[in-house]
Short mmCIF file of C-alpha atoms in Angstrom, two decimals:
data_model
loop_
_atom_site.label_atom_id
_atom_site.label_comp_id
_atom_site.label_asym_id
_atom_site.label_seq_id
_atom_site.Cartn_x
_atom_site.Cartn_y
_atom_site.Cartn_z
CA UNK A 15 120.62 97.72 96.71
CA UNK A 16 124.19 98.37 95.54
CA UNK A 17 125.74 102.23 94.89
CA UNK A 18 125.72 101.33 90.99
CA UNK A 19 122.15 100.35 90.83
CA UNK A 20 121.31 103.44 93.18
CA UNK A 21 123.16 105.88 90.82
CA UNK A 22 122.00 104.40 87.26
CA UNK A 23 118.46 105.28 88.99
CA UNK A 24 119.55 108.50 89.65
CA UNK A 25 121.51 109.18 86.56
CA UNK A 26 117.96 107.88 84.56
CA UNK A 27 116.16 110.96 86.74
CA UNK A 28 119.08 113.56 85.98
CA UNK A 29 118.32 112.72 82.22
CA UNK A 30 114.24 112.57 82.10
CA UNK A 31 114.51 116.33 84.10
CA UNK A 32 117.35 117.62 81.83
CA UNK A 33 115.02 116.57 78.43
CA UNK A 34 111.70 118.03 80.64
CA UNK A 35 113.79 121.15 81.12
CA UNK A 36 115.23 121.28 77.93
CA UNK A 37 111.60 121.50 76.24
CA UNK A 38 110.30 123.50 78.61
CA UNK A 39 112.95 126.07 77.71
CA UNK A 40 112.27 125.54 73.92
CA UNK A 41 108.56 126.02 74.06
CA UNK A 42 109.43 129.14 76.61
CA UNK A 43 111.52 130.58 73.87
CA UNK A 44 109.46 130.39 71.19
CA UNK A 45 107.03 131.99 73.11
CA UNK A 46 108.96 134.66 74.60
CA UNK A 47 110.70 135.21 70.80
CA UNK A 48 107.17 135.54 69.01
CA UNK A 49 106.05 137.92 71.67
CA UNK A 50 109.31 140.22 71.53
CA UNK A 51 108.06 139.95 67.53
CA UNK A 52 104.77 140.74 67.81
CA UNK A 53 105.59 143.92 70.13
CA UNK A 54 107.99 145.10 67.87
CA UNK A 55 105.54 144.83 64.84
CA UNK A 56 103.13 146.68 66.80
CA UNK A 57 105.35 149.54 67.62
CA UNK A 58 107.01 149.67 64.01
CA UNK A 59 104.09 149.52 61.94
CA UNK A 60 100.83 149.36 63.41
CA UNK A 61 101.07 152.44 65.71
CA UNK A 62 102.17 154.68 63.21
CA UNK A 63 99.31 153.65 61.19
CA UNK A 64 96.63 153.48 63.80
CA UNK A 65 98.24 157.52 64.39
CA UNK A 66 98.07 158.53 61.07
CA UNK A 67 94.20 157.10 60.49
CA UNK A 68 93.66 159.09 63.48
CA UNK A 69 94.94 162.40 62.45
CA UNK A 70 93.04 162.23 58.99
CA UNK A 71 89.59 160.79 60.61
CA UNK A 72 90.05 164.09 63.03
CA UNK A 73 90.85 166.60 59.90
CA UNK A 74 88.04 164.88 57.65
CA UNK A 75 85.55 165.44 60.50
CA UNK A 76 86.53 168.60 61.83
CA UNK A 77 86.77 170.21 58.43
CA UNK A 78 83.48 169.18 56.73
CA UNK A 79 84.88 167.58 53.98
CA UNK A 80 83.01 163.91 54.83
CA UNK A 81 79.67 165.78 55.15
CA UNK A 82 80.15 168.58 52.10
CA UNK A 83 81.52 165.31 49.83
CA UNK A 84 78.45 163.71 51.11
CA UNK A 85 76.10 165.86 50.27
CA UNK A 86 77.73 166.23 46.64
CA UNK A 87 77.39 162.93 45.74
CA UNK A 88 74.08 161.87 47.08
CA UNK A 89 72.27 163.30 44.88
CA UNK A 90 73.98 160.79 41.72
CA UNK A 91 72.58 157.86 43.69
CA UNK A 92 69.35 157.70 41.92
CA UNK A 93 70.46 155.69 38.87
CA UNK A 94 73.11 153.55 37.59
CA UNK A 95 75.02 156.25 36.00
CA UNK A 96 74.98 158.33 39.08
CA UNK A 97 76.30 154.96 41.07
CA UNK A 98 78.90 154.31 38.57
CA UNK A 99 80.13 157.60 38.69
CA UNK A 100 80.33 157.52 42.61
CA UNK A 101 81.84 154.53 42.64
CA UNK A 102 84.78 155.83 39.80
CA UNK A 103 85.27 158.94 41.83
CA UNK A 104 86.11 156.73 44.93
CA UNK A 105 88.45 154.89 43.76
CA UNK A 106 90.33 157.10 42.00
CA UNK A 107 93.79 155.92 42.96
CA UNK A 108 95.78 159.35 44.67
CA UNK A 109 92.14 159.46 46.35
CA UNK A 110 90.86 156.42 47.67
CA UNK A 111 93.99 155.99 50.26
CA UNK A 112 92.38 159.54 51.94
CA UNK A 113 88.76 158.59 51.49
CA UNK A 114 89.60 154.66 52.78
CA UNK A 115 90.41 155.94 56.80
CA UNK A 116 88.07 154.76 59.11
CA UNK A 117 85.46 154.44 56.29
CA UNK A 118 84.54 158.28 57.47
CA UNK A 119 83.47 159.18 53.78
CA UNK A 120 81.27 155.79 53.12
CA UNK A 121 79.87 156.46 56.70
CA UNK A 122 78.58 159.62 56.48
CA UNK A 123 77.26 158.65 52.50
CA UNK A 124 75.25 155.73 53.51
CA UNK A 125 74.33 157.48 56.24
CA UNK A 126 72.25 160.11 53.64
CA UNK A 127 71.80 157.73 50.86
CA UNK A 128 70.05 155.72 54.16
CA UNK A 129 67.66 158.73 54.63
CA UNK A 130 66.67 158.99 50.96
CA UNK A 131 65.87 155.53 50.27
CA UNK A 132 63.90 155.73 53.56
CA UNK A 133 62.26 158.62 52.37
CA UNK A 134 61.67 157.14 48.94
CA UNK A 135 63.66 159.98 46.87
CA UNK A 136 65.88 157.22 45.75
CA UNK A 137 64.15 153.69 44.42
CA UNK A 138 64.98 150.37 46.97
CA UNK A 139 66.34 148.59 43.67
CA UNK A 140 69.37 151.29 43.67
CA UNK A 141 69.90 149.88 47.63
CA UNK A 142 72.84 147.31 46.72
CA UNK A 143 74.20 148.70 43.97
CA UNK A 144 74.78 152.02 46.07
CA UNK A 145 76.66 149.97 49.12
CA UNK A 146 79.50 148.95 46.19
CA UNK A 147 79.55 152.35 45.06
CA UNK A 148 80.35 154.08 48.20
CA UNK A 149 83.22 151.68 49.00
CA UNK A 150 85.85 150.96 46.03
CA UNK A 151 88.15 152.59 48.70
CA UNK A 152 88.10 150.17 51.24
CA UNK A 153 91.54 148.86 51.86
CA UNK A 154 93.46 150.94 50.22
CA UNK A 155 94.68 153.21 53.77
CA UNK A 156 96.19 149.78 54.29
CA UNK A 157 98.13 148.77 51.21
CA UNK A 158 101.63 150.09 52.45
CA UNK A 159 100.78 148.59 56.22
CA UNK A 160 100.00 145.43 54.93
CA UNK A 161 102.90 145.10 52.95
CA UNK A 162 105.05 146.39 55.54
CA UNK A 163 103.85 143.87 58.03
CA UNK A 164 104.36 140.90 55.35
CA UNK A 165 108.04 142.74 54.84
CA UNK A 166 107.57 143.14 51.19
CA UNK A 167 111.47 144.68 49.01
CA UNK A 168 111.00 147.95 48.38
CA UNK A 169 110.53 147.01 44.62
CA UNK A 170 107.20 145.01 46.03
CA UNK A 171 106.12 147.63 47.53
CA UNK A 172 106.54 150.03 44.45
CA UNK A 173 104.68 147.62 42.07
CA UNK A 174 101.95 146.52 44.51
CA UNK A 175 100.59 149.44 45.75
CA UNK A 176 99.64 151.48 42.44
CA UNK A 177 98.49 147.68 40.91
CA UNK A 178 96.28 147.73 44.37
CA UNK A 179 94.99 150.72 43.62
CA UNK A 180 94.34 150.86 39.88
CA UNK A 181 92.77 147.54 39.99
CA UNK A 182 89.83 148.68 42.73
CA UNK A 183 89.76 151.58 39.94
CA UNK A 184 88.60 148.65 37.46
CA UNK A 185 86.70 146.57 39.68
CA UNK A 186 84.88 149.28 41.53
CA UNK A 187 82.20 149.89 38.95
CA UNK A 188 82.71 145.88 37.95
CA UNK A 189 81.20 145.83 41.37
CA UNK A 190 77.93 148.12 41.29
CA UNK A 191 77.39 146.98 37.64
CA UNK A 192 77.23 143.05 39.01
CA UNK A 193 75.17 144.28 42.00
CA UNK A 194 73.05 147.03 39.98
CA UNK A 195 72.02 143.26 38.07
CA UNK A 196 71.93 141.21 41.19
CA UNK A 197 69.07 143.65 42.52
CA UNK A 198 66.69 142.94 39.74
CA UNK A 199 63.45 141.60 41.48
CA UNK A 200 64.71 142.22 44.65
CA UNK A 201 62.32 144.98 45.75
CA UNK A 202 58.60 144.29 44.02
CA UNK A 203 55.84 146.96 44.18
CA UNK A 204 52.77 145.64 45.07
#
């Protein structure tokens, strides 16, 4: 075997482990790049939020407020009106972000609206229509977040989150009227 023939062999090595290595490192990159990213989106957004939904889940239970708003609003269950009405006063825009946390506020709720449909105070038919009643809210704690994660402008942001908002305002009661319908002959008396 002559030196050239030895070396082209050699030199057809050198390049098969410098394109190996090459993608290795490219694939490592990425990787490493889209972890640095995800730790960083973590610690700049998610934290803060996952804090802050703390704090107010710890001041809504500790106070009362979940259990005395509760116990205020039960009591409307018992017919459409009452459901509508529930459902308007949770998504009222300035409060749905507070009452959205954790779901604390539709917990404790369905928790006593639970109890009086077991009970019977409340007819099974009002069953559906009260679980879209007790949650317009839901999503709303995470407007900003969201938008912050998908790095929305500022201008996005300003637009987006009241349209957000207003909009479960509108299709909150949408919601319990559609379901309200939905449970007709659901629950049959015997």
């Amino acid at each position: 075997m002559s030196s050239t023939t030895a070396s082209s062999g050699m030199g057809g090595i050198n390049k098969l482990l410098v394109t190996v290595g090459k993608s290795v490192g490219g694939v490592v990159g990425a990787l490493y790049q889209s972890g640095r990213d995800a730790v960083d989106t973590v610690i700049r957004n998610i934290l803060p939020f996952m804090a802050f939904i703390s704090v107010l889940i710890g001041i809504i239970l500790k106070t009362g407020f979940g259990n005395w708003l509760a116990h205020l609003i039960t009591p409307l269950a018992g017919n459409l009106i009452g459901l509508l009405a529930i459902s308007i006063f949770c998504a009222i825009p300035v409060l749905s972000p507070v009452l959205g946390p954790g779901a604390v506020i539709a917990q404790v709720v369905g928790t006593l609206l639970g109890l009086n449909f077991a009970k019977g105070d409340i007819a099974p038919q009002y069953a559906l229509p009260a679980l879209f009643a007790i949650n317009p809210q839901v999503g709303c704690d995470f407007i900003p977040v969201g938008l912050a994660l998908g790095e929305a402008e500022p201008e996005t942001v300003e637009v987006g989150v009241p349209a957000v908002l207003i909009s479960r305002l509108i299709t909150g009661p949408l919601s319990v009227v559609i379901a309200w319908v939905a449970s007709f002959g659901l629950y049959s008396s015997n």
